[in-house]
Short mmCIF file of C-alpha atoms and ligand atoms in Angstrom, two decimals:
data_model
loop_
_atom_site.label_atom_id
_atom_site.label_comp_id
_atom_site.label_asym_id
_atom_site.label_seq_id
_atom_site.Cartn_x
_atom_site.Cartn_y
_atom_site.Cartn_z
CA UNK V 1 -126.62 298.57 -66.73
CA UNK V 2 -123.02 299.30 -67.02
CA UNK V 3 -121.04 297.76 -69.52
CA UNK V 4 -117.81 295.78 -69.55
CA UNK V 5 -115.72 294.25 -72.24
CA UNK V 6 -112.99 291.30 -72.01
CA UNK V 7 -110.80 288.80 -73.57
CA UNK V 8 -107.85 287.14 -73.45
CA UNK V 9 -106.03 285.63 -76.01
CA UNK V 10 -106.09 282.26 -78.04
CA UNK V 11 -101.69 281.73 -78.16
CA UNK V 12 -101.81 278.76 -75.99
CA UNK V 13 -102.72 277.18 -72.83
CA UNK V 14 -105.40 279.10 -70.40
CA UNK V 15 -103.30 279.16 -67.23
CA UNK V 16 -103.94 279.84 -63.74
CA UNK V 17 -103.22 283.45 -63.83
CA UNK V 18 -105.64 284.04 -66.82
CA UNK V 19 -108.26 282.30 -64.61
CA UNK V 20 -107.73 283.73 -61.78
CA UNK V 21 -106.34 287.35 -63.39
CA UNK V 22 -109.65 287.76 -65.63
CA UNK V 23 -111.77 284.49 -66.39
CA UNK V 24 -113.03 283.85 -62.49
CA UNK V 25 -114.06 287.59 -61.98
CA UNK V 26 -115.98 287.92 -64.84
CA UNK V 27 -118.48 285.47 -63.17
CA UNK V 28 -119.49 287.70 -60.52
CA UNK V 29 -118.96 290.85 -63.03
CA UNK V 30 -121.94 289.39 -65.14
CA UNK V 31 -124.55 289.14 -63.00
CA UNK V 32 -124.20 293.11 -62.47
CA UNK V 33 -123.12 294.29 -65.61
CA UNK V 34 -123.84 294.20 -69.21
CA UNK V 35 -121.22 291.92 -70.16
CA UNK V 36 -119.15 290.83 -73.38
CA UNK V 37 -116.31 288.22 -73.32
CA UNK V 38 -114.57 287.58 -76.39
CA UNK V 39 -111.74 285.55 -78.00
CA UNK V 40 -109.06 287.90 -79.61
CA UNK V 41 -107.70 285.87 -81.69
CA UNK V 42 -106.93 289.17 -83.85
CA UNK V 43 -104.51 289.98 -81.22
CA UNK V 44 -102.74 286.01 -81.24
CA UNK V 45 -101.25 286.84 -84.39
CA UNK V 46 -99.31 290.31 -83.78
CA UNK V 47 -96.18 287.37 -82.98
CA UNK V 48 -95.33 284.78 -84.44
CA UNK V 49 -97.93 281.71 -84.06
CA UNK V 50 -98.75 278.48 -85.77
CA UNK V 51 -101.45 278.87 -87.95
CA UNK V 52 -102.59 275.50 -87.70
CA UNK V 53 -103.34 275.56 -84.24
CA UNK V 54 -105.38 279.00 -83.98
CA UNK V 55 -108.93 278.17 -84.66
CA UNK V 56 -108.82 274.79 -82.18
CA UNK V 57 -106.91 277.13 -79.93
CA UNK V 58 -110.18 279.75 -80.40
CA UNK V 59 -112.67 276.99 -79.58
CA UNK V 60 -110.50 275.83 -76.32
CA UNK V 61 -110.60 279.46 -75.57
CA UNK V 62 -114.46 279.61 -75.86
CA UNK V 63 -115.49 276.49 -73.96
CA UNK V 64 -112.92 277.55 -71.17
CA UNK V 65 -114.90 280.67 -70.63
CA UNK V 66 -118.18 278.32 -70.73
CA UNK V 67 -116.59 275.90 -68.20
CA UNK V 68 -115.41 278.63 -66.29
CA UNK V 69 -119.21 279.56 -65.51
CA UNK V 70 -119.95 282.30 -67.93
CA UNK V 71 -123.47 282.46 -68.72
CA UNK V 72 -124.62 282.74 -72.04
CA UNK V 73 -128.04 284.03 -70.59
CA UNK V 74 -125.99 287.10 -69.05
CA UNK V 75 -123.12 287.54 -71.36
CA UNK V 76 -122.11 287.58 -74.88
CA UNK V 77 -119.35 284.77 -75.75
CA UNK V 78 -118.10 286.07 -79.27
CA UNK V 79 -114.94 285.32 -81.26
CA UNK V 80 -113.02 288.82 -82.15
CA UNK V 81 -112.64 287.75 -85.46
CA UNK V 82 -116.46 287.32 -85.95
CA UNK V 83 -117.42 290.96 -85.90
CA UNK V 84 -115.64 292.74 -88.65
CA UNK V 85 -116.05 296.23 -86.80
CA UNK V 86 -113.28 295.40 -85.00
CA UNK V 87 -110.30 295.92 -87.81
CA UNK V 88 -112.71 298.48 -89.57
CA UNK V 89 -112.31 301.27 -86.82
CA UNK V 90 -108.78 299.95 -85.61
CA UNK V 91 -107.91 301.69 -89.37
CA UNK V 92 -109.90 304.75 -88.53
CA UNK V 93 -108.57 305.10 -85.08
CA UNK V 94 -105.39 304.68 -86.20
CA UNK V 95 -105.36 307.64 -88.71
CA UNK V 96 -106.38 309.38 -85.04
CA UNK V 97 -103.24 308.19 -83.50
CA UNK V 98 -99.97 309.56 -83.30
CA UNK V 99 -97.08 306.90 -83.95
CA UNK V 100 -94.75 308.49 -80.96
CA UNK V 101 -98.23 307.48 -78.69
CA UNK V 102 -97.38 303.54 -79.83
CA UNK V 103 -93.74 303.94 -80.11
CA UNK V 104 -94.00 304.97 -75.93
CA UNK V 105 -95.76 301.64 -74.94
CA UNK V 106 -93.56 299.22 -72.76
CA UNK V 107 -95.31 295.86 -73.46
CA UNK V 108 -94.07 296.78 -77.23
CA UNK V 109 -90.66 297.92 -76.11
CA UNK V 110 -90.13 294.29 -74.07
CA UNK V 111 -91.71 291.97 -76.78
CA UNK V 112 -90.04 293.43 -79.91
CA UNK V 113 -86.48 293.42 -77.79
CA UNK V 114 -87.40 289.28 -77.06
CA UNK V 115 -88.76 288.77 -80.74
CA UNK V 116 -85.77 290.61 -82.63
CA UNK V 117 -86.34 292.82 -85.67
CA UNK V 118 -86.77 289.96 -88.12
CA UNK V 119 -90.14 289.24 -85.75
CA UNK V 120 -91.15 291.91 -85.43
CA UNK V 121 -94.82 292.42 -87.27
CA UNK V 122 -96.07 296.34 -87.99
CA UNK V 123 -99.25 294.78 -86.11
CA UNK V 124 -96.98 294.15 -82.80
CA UNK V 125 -96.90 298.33 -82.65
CA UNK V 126 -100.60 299.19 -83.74
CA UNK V 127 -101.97 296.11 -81.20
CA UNK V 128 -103.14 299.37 -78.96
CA UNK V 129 -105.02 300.29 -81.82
CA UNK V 130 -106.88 297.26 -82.22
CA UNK V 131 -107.22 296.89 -78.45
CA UNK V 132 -109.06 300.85 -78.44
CA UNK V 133 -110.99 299.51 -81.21
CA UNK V 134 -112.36 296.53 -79.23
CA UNK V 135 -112.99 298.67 -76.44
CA UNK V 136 -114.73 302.01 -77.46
CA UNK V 137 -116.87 299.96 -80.32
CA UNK V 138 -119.17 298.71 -77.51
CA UNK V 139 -119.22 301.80 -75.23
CA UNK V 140 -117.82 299.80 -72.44
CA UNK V 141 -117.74 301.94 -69.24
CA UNK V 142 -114.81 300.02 -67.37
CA UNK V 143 -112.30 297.49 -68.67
CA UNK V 144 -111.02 295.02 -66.52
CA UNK V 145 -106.69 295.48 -66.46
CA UNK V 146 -104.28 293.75 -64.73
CA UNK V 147 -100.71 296.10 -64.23
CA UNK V 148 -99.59 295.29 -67.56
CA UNK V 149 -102.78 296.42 -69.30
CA UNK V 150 -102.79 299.54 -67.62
CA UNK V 151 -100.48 301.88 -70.57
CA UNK V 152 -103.00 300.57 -73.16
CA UNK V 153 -106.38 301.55 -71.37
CA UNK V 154 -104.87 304.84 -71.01
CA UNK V 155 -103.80 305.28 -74.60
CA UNK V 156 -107.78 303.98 -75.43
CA UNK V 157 -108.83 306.86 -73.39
CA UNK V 158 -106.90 309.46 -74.72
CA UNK V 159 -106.98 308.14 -78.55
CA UNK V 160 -111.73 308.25 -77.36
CA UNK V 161 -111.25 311.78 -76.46
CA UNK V 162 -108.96 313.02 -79.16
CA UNK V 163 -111.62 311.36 -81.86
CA UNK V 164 -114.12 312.70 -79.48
CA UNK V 165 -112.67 316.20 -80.15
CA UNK V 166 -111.31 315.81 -83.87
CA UNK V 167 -115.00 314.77 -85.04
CA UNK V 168 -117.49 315.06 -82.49
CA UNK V 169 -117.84 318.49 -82.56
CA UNK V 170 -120.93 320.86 -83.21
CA UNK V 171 -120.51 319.25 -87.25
CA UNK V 172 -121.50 316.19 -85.55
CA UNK V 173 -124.23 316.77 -83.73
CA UNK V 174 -125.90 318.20 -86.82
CA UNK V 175 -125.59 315.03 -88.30
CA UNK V 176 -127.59 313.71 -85.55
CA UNK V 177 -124.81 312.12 -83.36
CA UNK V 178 -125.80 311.09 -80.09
CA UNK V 179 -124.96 314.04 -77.69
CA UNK V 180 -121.67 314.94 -79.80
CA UNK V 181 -119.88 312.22 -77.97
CA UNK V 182 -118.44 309.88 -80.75
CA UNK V 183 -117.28 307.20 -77.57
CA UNK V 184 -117.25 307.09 -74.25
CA UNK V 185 -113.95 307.27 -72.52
CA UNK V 186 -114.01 303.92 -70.68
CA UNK V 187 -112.53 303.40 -66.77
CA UNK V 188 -110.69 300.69 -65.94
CA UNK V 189 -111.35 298.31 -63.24
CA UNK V 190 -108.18 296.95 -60.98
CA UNK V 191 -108.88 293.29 -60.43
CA UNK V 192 -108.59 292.21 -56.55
CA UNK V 193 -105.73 292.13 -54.76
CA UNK V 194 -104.03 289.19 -54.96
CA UNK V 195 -104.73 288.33 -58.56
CA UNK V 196 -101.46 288.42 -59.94
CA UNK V 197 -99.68 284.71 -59.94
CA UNK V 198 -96.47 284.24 -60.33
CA UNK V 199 -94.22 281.45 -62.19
CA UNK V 200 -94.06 278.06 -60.40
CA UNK V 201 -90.36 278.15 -60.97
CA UNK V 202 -89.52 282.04 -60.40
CA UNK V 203 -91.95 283.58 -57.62
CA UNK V 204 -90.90 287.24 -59.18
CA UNK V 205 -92.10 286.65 -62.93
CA UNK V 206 -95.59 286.36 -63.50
CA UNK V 207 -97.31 283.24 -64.98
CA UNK V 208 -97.28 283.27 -68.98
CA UNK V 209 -97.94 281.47 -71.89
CA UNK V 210 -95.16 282.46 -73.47
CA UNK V 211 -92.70 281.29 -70.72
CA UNK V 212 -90.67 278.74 -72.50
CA UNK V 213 -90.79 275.66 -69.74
CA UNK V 214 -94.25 274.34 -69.16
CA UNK V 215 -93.47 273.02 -65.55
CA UNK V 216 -93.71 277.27 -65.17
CA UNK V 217 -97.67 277.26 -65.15
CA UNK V 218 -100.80 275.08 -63.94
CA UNK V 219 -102.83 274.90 -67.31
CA UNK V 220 -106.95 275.07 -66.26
CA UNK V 221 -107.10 271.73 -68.09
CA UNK V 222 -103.75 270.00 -66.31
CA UNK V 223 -104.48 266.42 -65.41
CA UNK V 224 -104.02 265.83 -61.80
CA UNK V 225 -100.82 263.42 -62.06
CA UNK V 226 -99.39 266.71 -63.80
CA UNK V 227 -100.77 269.11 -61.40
CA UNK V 228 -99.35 266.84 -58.74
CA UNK V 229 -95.95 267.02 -60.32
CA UNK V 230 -95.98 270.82 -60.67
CA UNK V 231 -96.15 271.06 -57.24
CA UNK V 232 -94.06 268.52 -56.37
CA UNK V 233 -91.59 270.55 -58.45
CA UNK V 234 -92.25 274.09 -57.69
CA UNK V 235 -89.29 276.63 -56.41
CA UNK V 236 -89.78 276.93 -52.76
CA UNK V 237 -87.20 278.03 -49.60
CA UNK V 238 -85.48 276.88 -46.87
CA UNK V 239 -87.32 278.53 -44.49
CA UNK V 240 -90.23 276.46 -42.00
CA UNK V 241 -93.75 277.65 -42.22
CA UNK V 242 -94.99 279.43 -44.70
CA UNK V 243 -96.09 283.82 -45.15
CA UNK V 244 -97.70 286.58 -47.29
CA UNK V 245 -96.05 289.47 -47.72
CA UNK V 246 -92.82 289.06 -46.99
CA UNK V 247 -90.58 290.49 -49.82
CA UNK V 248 -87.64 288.08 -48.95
CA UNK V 249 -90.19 285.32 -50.08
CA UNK V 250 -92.12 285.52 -52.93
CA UNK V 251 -92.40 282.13 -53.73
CA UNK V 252 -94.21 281.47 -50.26
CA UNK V 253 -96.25 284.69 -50.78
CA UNK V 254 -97.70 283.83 -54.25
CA UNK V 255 -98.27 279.91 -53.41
CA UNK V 256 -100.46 280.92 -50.47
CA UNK V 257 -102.62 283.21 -52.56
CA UNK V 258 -102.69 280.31 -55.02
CA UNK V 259 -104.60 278.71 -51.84
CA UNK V 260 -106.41 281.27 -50.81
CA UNK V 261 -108.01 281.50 -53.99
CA UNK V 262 -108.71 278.01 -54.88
CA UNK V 263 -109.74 276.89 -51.18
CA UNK V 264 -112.18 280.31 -51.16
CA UNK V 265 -110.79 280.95 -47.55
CA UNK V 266 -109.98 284.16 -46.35
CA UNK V 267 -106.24 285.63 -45.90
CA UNK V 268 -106.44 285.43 -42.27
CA UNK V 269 -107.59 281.61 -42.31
CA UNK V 270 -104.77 280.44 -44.80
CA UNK V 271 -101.72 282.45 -42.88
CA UNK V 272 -103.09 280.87 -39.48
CA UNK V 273 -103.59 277.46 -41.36
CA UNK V 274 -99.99 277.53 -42.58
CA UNK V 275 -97.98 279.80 -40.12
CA UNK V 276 -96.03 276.33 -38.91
CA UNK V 277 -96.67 273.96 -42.08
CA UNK V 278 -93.38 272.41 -43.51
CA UNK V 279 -93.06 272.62 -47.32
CA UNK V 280 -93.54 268.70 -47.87
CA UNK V 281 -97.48 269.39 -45.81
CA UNK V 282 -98.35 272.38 -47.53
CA UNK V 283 -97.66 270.87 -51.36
CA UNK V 284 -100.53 268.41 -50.17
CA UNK V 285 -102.87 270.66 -49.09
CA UNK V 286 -101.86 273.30 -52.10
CA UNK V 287 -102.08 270.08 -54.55
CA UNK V 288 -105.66 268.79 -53.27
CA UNK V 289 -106.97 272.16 -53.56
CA UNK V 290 -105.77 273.10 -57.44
CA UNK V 291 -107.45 269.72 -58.37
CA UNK V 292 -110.66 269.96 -56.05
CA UNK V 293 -111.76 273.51 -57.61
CA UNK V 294 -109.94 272.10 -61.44
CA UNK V 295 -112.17 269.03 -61.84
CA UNK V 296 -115.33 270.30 -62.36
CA UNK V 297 -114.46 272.96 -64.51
CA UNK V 298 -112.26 270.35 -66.34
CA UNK V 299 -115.76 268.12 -66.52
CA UNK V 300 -117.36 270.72 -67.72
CA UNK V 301 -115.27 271.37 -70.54
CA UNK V 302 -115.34 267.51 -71.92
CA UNK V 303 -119.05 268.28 -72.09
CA UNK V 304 -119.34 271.43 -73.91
CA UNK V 305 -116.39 270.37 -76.58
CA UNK V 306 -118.38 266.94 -76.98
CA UNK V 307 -121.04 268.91 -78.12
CA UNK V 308 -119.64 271.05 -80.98
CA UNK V 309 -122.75 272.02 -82.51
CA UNK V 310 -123.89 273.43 -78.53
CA UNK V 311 -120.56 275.79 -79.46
CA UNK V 312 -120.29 276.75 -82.56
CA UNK V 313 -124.09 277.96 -81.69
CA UNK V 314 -123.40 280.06 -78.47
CA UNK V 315 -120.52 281.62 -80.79
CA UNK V 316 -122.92 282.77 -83.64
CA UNK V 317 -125.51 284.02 -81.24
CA UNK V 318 -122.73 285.84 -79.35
CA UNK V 319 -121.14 287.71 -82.52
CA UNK V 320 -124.57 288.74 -83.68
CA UNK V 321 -125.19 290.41 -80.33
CA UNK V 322 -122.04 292.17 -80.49
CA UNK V 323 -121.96 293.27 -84.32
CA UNK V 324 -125.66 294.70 -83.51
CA UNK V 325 -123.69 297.18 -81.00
CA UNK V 326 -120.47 297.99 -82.64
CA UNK V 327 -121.89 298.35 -86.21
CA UNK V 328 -124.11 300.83 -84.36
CA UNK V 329 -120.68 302.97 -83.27
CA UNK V 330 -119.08 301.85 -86.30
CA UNK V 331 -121.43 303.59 -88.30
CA UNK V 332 -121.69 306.96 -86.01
CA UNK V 333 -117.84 307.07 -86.79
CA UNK V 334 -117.50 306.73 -90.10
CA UNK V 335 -120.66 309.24 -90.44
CA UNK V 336 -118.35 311.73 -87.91
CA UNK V 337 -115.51 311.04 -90.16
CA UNK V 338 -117.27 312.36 -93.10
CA UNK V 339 -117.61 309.32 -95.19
CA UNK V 340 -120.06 309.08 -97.98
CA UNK V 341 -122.44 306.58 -96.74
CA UNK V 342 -124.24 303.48 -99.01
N1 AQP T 401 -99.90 285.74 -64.28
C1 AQP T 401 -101.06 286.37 -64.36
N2 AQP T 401 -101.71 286.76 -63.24
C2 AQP T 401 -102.89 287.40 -63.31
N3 AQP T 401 -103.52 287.69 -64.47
C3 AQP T 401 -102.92 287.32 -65.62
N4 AQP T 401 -103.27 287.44 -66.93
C4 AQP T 401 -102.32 286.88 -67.69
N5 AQP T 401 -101.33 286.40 -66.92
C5 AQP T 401 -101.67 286.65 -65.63
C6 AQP T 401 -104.51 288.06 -67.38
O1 AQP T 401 -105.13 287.19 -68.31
C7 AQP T 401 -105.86 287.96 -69.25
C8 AQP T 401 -105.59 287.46 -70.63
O2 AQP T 401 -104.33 287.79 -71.02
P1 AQP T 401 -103.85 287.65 -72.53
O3 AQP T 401 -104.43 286.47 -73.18
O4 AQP T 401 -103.99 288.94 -73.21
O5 AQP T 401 -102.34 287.31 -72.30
P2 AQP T 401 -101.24 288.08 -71.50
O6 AQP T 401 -101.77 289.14 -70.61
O7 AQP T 401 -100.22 288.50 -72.49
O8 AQP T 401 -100.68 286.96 -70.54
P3 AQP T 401 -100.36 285.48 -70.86
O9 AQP T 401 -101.63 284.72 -70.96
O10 AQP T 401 -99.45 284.90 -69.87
O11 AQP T 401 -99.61 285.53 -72.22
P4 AQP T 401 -98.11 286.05 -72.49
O12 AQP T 401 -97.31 284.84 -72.42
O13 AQP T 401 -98.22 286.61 -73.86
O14 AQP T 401 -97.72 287.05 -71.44
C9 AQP T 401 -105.50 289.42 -69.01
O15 AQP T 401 -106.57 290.04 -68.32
C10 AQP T 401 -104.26 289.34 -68.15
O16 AQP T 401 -104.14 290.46 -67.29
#
């Protein structure tokens, strides 16, 4: 089987666009490929964060995914934190990788420009680093990235092959190295269309945690008095009946995929459903929908964090799994590398 690796981040509320961005698809991704879903809570801490708040934060994290329908009997569920290999090779990858290579990315660019120098951590740059290390210790074949993941996979390829080429050469294989091929250079996998949602209050910014106003994002665990109010709330237009597509409207555009996605209807069916709908009808229907597929997932995760033995075990089985693998690769490097071994 293939393999795929994925996380997302323990900084605050799981919204709607991590759900329906990563979280959803991995359910369908696990039952074809060899599959590990983590927590990186290494990477909540490259800005600013409240320390009290990150391990309760992790846990939320972990029985989302749960909730969400990832199965434990298909995938590993692991905390980033968990399996040391992770910060181990980030520090021998990054003796691999030229600063100029970090110093290029965007996503580094925009946050240290919000954060201001004061804010801004060494570990803000070398995130890539980390994020390369996370990938290439488990051999993943493809990586699931939205748009703004995209710089990053690439830099994880090229930093695989210039390692590859640095210290998997015929030395290497001498040593017993599997094939001379230190990692494998991973592909990434472009989520379906239609998977990137947008602010409840700006249709042209995407959904964040970070976004400052709260009334910006449907949280997965929203009650549905709140979810109703969202709604109630959200930035719409003057115009009747409601589109996809249709640059002059991306408010319309990204509600109706919001549908789409949480009725399980098809494109065609929604547009048709909605073509004549006035804004007051649709917020109803849009409303009904969020808390219809919400709920259960919401019941489920009472359950799970009732039981937090149930978790804390599904964690530990889930970072053994995964150090098995990457102290496997973690080993093969520093061996490549030259290290003296114990
Ligand atoms: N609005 C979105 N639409 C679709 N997918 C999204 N993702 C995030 N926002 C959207 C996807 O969620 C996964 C986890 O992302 P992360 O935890 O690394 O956080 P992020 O990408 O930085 O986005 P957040 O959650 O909104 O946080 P901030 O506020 O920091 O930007 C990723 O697969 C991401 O593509």
């Amino acid at each position: 089987k293939k393999r795929i690796v994925s996380g997302v981040q323990p900084t605050g509320s799981i919204h709607l666009g991590n759900y329906l961005g990563a979280i959803k698809n991995w359910i369908s991704l696990q039952n074809s490929y060899d599959t590990l879903f983590f927590i990186v809570d290494l990477h909540a801490i490259t800005l600013p964060y409240d320390a009290q708040q990150l391990s309760k934060a992790t846990r939320d994290t972990a029985a989302i995914y749960l909730a969400c329908g990832v199965d434990t009997s298909k995938a590993s569920v692991f905390v980033q934190s968990h399996v040391r290999a992770h910060v181990e090779l980030m520090w021998l990858l990054s003796s691999a990788t030229p600063i100029g290579w970090l110093n290029k990315m965007i996503q580094f660019k925009e946050k240290s420009r919000k954060a201001g120098d004061e804010n801004v951590a060494v570990a803000l740059l070398t995130y890539p680093v980390l994020m390369a290390s996370d990938i290439l210790l488990y051999q993943s074949d493809f990586v699931p990235v939205g748009e703004d993941q995209k710089q990053h996979l690439e830099l994880t390829r090229e930093l695989a092959e210039r390692v590859n080429f640095l210290y998997g050469g015929r030395k290497w294989k001498k040593l017993g190295g599997r094939g001379g091929t230190i990692f494998k250079v991973p592909e990434p996998l472009i989520p379906p269309a239609g998977a990137r949602v947008m602010s409840l209050t700006d249709g042209l910014s995407k959904m964040s945690k970070s976004a400052p106003s709260d009334q910006s994002r449907i949280n997965l665990l929203d009650s549905k008095d709140v979810i109703a109010n969202k709604i109630k709330r959200c930035k719409t237009d003057s115009f009747i009946g409601l589109e996809f597509d249709n640059p002059e409207r991306p408010e319309s555009n990204n509600l109706l995929s919001i549908y789409q996605l949480m009725s399980g209807k098809t494109k065609e069916e929604v547009a048709q459903e909605c073509e004549n709908m006035n804004w007051g009808t649709f917020k109803i229907l849009l409303t009904d929908a969020l808390i219809d597929h919400l709920q259960p997932i919401q019941v489920r995760y009472e359950e799970i964090m009732s039981d937090s033995a149930y978790l804390d075990r599904v964690l530990a089985e889930g970072a053994t799994k995964a150090a098995d693998i990457a102290d496997a690769t973690l080993n093969n490097v520093y061996q490549a590398m030259g290290f003296l071994r114990r």
